[in-house]
Short mmCIF file of C-alpha atoms in Angstrom, two decimals:
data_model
loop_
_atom_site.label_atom_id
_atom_site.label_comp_id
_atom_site.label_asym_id
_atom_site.label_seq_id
_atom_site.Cartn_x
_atom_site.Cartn_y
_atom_site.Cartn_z
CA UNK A 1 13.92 -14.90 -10.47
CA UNK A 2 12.21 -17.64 -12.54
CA UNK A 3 8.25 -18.67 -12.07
CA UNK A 4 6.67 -21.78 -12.90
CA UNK A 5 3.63 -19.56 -13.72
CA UNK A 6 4.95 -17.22 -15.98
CA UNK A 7 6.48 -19.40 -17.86
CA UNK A 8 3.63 -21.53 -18.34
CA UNK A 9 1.58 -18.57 -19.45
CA UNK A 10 -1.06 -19.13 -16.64
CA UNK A 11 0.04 -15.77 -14.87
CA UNK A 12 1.49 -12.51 -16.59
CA UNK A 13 1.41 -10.01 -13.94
CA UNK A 14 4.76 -9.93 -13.46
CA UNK A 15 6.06 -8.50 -16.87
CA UNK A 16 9.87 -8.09 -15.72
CA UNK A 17 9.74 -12.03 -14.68
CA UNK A 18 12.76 -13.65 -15.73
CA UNK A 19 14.61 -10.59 -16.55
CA UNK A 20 17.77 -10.22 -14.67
CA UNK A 21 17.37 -7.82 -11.76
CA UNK A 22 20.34 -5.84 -12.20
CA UNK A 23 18.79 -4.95 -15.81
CA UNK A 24 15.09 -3.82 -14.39
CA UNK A 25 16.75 -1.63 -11.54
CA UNK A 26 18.88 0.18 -13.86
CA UNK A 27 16.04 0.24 -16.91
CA UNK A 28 13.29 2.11 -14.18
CA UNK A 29 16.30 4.33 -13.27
CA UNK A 30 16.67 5.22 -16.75
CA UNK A 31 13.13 5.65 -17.39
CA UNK A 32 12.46 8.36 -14.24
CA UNK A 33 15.63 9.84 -15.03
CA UNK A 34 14.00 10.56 -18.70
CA UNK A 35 10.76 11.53 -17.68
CA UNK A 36 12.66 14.01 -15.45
CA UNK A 37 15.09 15.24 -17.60
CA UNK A 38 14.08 18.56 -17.48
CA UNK A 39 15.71 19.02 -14.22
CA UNK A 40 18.95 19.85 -15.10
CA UNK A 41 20.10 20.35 -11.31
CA UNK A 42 18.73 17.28 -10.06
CA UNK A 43 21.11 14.92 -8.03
CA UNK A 44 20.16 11.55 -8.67
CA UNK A 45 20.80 9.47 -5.65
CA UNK A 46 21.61 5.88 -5.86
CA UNK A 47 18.98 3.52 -6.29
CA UNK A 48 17.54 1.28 -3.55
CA UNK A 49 17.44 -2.31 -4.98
CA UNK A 50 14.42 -4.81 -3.11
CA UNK A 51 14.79 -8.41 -3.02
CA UNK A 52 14.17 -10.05 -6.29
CA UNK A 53 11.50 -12.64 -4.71
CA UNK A 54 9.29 -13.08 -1.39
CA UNK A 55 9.02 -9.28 -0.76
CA UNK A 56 5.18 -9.08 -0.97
CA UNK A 57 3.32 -8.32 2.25
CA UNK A 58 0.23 -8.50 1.00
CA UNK A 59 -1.51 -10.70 -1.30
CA UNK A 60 -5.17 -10.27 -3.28
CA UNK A 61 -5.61 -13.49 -4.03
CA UNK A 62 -9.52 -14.52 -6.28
CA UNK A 63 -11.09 -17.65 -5.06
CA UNK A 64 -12.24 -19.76 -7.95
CA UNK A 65 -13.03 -23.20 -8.17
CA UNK A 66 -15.37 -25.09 -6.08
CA UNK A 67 -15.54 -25.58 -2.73
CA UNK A 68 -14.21 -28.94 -2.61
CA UNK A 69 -11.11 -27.89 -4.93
CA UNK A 70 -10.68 -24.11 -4.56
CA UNK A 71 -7.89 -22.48 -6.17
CA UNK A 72 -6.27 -19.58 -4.61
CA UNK A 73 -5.00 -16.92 -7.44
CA UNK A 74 -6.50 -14.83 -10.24
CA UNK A 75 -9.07 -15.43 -13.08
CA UNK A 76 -8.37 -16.73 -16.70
CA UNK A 77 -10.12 -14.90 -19.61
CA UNK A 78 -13.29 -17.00 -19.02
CA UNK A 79 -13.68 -16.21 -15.86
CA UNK A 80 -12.43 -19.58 -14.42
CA UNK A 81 -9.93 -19.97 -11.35
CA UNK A 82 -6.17 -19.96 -11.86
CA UNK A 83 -4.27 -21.41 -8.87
CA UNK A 84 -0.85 -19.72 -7.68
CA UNK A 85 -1.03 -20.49 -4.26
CA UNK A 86 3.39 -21.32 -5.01
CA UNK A 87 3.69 -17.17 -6.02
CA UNK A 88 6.98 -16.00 -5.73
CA UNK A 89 6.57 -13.09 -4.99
CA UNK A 90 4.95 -13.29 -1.45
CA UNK A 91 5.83 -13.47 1.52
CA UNK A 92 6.91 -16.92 2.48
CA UNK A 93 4.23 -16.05 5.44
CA UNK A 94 1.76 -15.63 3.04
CA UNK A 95 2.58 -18.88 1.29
CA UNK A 96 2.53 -20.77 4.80
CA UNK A 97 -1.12 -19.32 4.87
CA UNK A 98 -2.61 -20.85 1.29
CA UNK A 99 -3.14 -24.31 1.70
CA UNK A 100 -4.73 -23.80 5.36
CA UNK A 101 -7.28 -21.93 4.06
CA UNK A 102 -7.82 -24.05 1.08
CA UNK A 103 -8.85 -26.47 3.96
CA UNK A 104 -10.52 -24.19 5.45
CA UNK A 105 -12.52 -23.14 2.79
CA UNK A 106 -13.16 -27.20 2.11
CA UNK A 107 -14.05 -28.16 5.41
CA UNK A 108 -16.65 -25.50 5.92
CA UNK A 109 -17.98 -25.84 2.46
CA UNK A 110 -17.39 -22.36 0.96
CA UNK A 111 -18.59 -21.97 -2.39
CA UNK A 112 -15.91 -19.72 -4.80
CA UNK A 113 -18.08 -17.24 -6.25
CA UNK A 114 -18.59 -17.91 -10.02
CA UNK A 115 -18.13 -14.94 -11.58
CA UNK A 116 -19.53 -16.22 -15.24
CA UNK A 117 -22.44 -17.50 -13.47
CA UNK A 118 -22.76 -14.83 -11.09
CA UNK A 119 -23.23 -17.91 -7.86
CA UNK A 120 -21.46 -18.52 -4.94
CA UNK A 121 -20.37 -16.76 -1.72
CA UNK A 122 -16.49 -16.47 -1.29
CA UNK A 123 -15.07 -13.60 -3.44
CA UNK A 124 -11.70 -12.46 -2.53
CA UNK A 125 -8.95 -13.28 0.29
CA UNK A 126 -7.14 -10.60 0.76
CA UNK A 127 -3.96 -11.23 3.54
CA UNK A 128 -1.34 -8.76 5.16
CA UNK A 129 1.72 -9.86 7.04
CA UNK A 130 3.79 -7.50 9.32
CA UNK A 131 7.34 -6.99 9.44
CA UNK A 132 7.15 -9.18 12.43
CA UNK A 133 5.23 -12.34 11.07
CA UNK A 134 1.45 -11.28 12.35
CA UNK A 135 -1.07 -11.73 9.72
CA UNK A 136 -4.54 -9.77 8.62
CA UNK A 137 -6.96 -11.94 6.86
CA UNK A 138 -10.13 -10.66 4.84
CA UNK A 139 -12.39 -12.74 3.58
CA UNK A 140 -14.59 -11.07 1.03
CA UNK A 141 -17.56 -12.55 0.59
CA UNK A 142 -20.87 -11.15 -1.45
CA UNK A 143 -23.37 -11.55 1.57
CA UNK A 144 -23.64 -11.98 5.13
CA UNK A 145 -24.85 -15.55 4.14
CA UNK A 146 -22.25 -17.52 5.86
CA UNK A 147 -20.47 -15.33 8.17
CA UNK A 148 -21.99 -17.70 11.20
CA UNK A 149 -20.44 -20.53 9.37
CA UNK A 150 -17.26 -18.41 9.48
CA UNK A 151 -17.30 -17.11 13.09
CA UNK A 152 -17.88 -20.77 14.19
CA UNK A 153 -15.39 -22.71 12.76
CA UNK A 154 -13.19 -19.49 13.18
CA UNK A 155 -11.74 -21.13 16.19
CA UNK A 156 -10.51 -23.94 14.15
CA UNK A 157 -8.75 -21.83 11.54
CA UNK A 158 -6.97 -19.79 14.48
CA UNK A 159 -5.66 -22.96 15.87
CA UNK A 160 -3.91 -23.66 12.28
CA UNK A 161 -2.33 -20.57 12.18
CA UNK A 162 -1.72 -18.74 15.35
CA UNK A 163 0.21 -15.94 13.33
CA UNK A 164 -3.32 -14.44 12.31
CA UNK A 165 -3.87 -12.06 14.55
CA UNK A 166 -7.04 -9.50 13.06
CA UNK A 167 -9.90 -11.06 10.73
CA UNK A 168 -12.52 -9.58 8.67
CA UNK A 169 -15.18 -9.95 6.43
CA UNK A 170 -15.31 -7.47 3.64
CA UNK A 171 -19.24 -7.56 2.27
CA UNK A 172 -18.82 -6.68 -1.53
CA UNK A 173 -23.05 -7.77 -2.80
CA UNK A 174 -22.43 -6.28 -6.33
CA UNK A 175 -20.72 -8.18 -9.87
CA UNK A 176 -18.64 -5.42 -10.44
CA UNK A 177 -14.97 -6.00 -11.13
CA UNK A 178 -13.59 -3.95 -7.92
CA UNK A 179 -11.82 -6.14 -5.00
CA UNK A 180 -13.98 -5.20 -1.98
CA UNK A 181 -17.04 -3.47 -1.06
CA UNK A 182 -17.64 -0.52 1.55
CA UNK A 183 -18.64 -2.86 4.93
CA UNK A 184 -16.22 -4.49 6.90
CA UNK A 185 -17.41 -7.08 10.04
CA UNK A 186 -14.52 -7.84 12.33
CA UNK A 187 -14.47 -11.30 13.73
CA UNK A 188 -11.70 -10.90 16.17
CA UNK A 189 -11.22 -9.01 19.61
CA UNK A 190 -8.26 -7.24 17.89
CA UNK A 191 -8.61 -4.52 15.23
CA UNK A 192 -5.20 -3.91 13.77
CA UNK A 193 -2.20 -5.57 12.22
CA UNK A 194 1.24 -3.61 13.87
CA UNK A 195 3.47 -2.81 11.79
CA UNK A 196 6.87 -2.28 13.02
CA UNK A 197 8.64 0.32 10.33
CA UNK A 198 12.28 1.02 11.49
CA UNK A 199 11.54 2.14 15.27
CA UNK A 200 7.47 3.71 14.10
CA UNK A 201 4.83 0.97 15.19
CA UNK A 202 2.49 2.09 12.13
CA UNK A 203 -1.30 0.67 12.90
CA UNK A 204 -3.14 -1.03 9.66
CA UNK A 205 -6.73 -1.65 10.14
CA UNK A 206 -8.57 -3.92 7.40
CA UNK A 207 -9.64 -1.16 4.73
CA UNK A 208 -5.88 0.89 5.11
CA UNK A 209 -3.42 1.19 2.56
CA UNK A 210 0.07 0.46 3.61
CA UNK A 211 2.68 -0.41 0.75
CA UNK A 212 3.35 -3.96 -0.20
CA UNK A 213 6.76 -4.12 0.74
CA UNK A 214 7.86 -3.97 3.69
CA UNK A 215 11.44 -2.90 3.67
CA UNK A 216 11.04 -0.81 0.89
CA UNK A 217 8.58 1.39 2.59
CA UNK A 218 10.93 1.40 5.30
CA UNK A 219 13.83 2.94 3.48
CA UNK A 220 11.31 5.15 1.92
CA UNK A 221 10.28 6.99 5.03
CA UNK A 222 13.79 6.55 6.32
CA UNK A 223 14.72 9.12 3.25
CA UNK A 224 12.25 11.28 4.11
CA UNK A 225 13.27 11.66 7.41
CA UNK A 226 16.63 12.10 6.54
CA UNK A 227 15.81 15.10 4.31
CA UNK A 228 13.02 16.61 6.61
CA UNK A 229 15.21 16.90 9.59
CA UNK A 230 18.11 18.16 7.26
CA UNK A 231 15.80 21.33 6.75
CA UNK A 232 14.60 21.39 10.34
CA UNK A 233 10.88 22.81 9.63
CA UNK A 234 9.23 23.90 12.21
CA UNK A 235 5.77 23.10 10.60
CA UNK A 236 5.39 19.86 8.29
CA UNK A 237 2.10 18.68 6.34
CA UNK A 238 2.17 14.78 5.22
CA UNK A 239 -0.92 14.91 2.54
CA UNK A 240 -2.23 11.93 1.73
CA UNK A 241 -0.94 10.39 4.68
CA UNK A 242 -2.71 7.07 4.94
CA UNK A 243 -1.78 5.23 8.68
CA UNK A 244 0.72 8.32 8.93
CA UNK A 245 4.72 6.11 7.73
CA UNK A 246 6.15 10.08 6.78
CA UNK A 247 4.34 11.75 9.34
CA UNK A 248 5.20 9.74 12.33
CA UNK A 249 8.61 9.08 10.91
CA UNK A 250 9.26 13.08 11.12
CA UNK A 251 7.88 13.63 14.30
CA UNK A 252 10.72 15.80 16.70
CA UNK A 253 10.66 18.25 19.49
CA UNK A 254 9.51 21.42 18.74
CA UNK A 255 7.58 20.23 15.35
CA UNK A 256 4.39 20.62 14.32
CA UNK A 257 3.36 17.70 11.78
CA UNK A 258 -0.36 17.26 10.25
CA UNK A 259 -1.17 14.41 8.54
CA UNK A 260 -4.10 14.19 6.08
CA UNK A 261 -5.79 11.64 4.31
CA UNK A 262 -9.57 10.59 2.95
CA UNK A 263 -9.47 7.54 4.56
CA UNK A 264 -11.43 8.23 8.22
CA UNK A 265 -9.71 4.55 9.60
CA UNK A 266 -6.45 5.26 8.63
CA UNK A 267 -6.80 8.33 10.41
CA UNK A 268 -8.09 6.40 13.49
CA UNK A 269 -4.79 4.59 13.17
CA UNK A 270 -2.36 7.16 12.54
CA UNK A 271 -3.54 9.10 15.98
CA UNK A 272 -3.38 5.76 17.57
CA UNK A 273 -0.14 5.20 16.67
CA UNK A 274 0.79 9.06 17.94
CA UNK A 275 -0.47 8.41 21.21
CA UNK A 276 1.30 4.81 21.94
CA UNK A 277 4.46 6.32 20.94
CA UNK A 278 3.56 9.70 23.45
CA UNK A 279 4.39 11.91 20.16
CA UNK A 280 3.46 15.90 20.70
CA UNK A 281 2.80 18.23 18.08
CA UNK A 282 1.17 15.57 16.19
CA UNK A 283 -2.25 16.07 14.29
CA UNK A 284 -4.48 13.87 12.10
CA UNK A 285 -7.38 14.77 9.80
CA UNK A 286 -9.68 12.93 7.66
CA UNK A 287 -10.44 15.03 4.54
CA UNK A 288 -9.56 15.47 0.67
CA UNK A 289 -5.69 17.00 0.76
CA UNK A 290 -6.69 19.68 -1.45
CA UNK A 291 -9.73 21.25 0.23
CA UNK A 292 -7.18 20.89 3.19
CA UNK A 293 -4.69 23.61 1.70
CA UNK A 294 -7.20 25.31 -0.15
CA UNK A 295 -9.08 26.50 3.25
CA UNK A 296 -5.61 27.09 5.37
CA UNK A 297 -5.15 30.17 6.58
CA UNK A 298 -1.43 29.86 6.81
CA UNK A 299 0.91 26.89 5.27
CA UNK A 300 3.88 25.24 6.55
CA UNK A 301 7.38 25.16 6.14
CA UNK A 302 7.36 21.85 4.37
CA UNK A 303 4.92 20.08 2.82
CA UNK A 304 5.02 16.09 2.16
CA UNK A 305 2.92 14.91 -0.81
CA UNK A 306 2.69 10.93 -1.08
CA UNK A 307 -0.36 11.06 -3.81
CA UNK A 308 -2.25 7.81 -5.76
CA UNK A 309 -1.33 7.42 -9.23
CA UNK A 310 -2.74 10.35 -10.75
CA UNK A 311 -0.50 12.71 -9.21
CA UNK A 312 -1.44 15.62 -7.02
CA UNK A 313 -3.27 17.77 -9.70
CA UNK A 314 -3.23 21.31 -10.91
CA UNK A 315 -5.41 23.10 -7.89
CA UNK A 316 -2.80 21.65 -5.09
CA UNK A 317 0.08 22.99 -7.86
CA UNK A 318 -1.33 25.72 -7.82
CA UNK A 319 -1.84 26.41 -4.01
CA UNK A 320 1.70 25.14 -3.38
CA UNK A 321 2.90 27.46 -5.92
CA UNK A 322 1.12 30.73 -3.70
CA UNK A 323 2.05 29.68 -0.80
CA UNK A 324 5.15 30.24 1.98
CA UNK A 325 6.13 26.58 1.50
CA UNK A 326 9.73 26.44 1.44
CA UNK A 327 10.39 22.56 0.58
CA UNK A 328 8.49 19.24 -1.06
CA UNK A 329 8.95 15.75 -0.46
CA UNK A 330 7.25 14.61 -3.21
CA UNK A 331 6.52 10.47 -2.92
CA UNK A 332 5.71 9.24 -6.30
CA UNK A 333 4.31 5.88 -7.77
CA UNK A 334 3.87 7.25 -11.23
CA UNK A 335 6.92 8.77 -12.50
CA UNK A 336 4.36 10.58 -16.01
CA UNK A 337 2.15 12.22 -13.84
CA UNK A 338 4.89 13.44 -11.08
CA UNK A 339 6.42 15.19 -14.18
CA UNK A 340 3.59 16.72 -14.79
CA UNK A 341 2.81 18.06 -11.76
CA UNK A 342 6.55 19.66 -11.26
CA UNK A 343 6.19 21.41 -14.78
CA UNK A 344 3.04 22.61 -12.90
CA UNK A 345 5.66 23.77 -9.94
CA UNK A 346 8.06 26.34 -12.03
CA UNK A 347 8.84 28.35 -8.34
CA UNK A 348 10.34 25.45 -7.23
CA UNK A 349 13.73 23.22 -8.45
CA UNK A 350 13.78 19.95 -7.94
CA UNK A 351 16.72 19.36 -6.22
CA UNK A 352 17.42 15.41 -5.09
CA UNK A 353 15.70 11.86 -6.44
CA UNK A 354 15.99 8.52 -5.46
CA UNK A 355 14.30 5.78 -7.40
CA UNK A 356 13.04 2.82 -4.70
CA UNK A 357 12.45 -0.73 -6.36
CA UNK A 358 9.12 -1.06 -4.33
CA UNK A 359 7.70 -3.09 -7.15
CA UNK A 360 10.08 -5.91 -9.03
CA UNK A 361 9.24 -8.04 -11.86
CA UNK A 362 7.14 -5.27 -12.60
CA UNK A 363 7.77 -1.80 -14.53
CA UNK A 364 6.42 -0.08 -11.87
CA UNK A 365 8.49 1.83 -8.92
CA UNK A 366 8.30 4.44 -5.96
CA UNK A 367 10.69 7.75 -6.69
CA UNK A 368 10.97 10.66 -4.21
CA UNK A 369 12.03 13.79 -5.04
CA UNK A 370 13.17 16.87 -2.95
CA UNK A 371 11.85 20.43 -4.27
CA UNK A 372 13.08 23.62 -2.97
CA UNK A 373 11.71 27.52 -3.83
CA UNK A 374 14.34 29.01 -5.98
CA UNK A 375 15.82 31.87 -4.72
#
């Protein structure tokens, strides 16, 4: 893949750019494959490969500019506005989006917020398309200043692009270099963005994570279903569970599957997902994973771990290493500190990995591995 961008130095995110994909697949397969080496009786399973451009369902995009030329994109050193409304990398949904709300933003006169001069209104837009071509659009903006400008010419902006089905405002008062604040306003009748993941209808309300590429998540939970069911628990825990992709994707007959995760909406939307799809033996709970298995009073057969960057940590090691649990998914995004956390794991051999390219142009990529309690 080549970008304009990139090569004119305006935009560097994408480190890989211009690299030929078969090299970066086969360099982050190298690189997990070292960090895991340890693992002598690992099976490395082919890696999945993405598509080299338009994969991203979900773009962050800074408003700079004014409000009579906004650009759409990130910030240069001096905190000025760098447009990339032509990004390669998303969606070409998302791209159909930029230049109607560049209008938008003109017509109703919203003013970029300066970040230099600390002025201005419109922070962030920050846009999620579904499998199926619906879009989620949050505007974040740094007071409730001109949200009845917003919900009046709303209308307008929902004539331009029928595909945007849920929008937001995201209140974020404080100059702090964080996308979004803690208070969300919902402008439409409808709440949450489906997404349609192989044959689960996953819910994403504005403040959810879901990953950023779509058919990489999907062959993500389709492994872990494919190596759940293989064991046949009869009791699974999905920590960190987010809108619930592994837990819902290993729902069966007969199987008990709790989902946790901090995030109190994406909980909402997990159950709501369980109950449209008339799932039984389903259970969500908003709380910290940890506490979760620290204060059970018995554990489960399997246990699927799907944990931010910094890895699941020494105290959940350590509970999964006293426990009955028999098997772990474990769904990294961090290769260093999943290596960590198995040397933390010695009862257990790691016994399968996949590497998933959830991230090209980029160093960065998902890897899952199966761990079973040696004998």
């Amino acid at each position: 893949m080549d970008c304009s961008y990139f090569d004119a130095g305006a935009c560097r995110s994408c480190t890989h750019m211009g690299m030929p994909y078969g090299e970066q697949l086969a360099g982050k397969q190298l690189h997990c494959q070292g960090l895991l080496s340890a693992h002598t009786e690992l099976e490395w399973l082919p890696p999945v490969a993405s598509r080299e451009s338009g994969f991203r369902n979900k773009a962050k995009m800074v408003i700079g500019g004014t409000a009579q030329n906004p650009t759409i994109g990130i910030l240069d050193a001096d905190g000025h506005g760098v447009d990339l409304r032509r990004c390669g990398i998303c969606s070409p949904g998302l791209l159909a989006c930029f230049p109607v709300l560049a209008n938008f933003i003109r017509r109703i006169r919203l003013t970029p917020y300066d970040v230099p001069r600390r002025t201005g209104e419109l922070k962030h837009v920050i846009i999620t398309e579904s499998p199926d071509g619906e879009v989620m659009l949050r505007l974040v903006l740094r007071s409730e200043q001109v949200v009845p400008r917003i919900r009046k010419h709303l209308p307008e902006l929902l004539a331009a692009l029928p595909q945007v089905k849920v929008v937001s405002v995201n209140l974020h008062p404080e100059h702090k270099a964080v996308l979004e604040g803690d208070r969300e306003i919902l402008l439409t009748g409808r709440e949450t963005l489906a997404m349609r993941v192989n044959d689960v209808t996953l819910h994403l309300r504005p403040q959810s994570f879901f990953q950023t590429n779509s058919e990489m998540a999907a062959a993500l939970y389709r492994q872990g279903r494919e190596w759940v069911n293989e064991l046949a628990p009869a009791s699974v825990w999905d920590l960190y569970c987010g809108v619930g992709g592994f837990a819902l994707h290993c729902a069966a007959p007969s199987r008990n599957v709790t989902g946790i995760e901090t995030s109190t909406e994406a909980i909402v939307s997990a159950r709501l997902s369980s109950r449209e799809a008339g799932l039984e033996g389903m259970a969500f709970q908003a709380g910290d994973a940890t506490a979760f298995a620290l204060a059970a009073e018995e554990s489960p057969d399997l246990v699927i771990v799907n944990p931010p960057r910094r890895g699941i940590g020494k105290d959940l090691c350590g509970w999964l290493e006293a426990s009955d649990v028999q098997h772990v998914v474990y769904s990294s995004c961090n290769a260093q500190s999943l290596a960590r956390d198995l040397a933390a794991l010695p009862s257990f051999t790691a016994r399968r990995a996949r590497v998933l390219d959830m991230f090209p142009q980029t160093t960065h990529y998902e890897v899952m591995v199966l761990l079973e309690r040696a004998a």
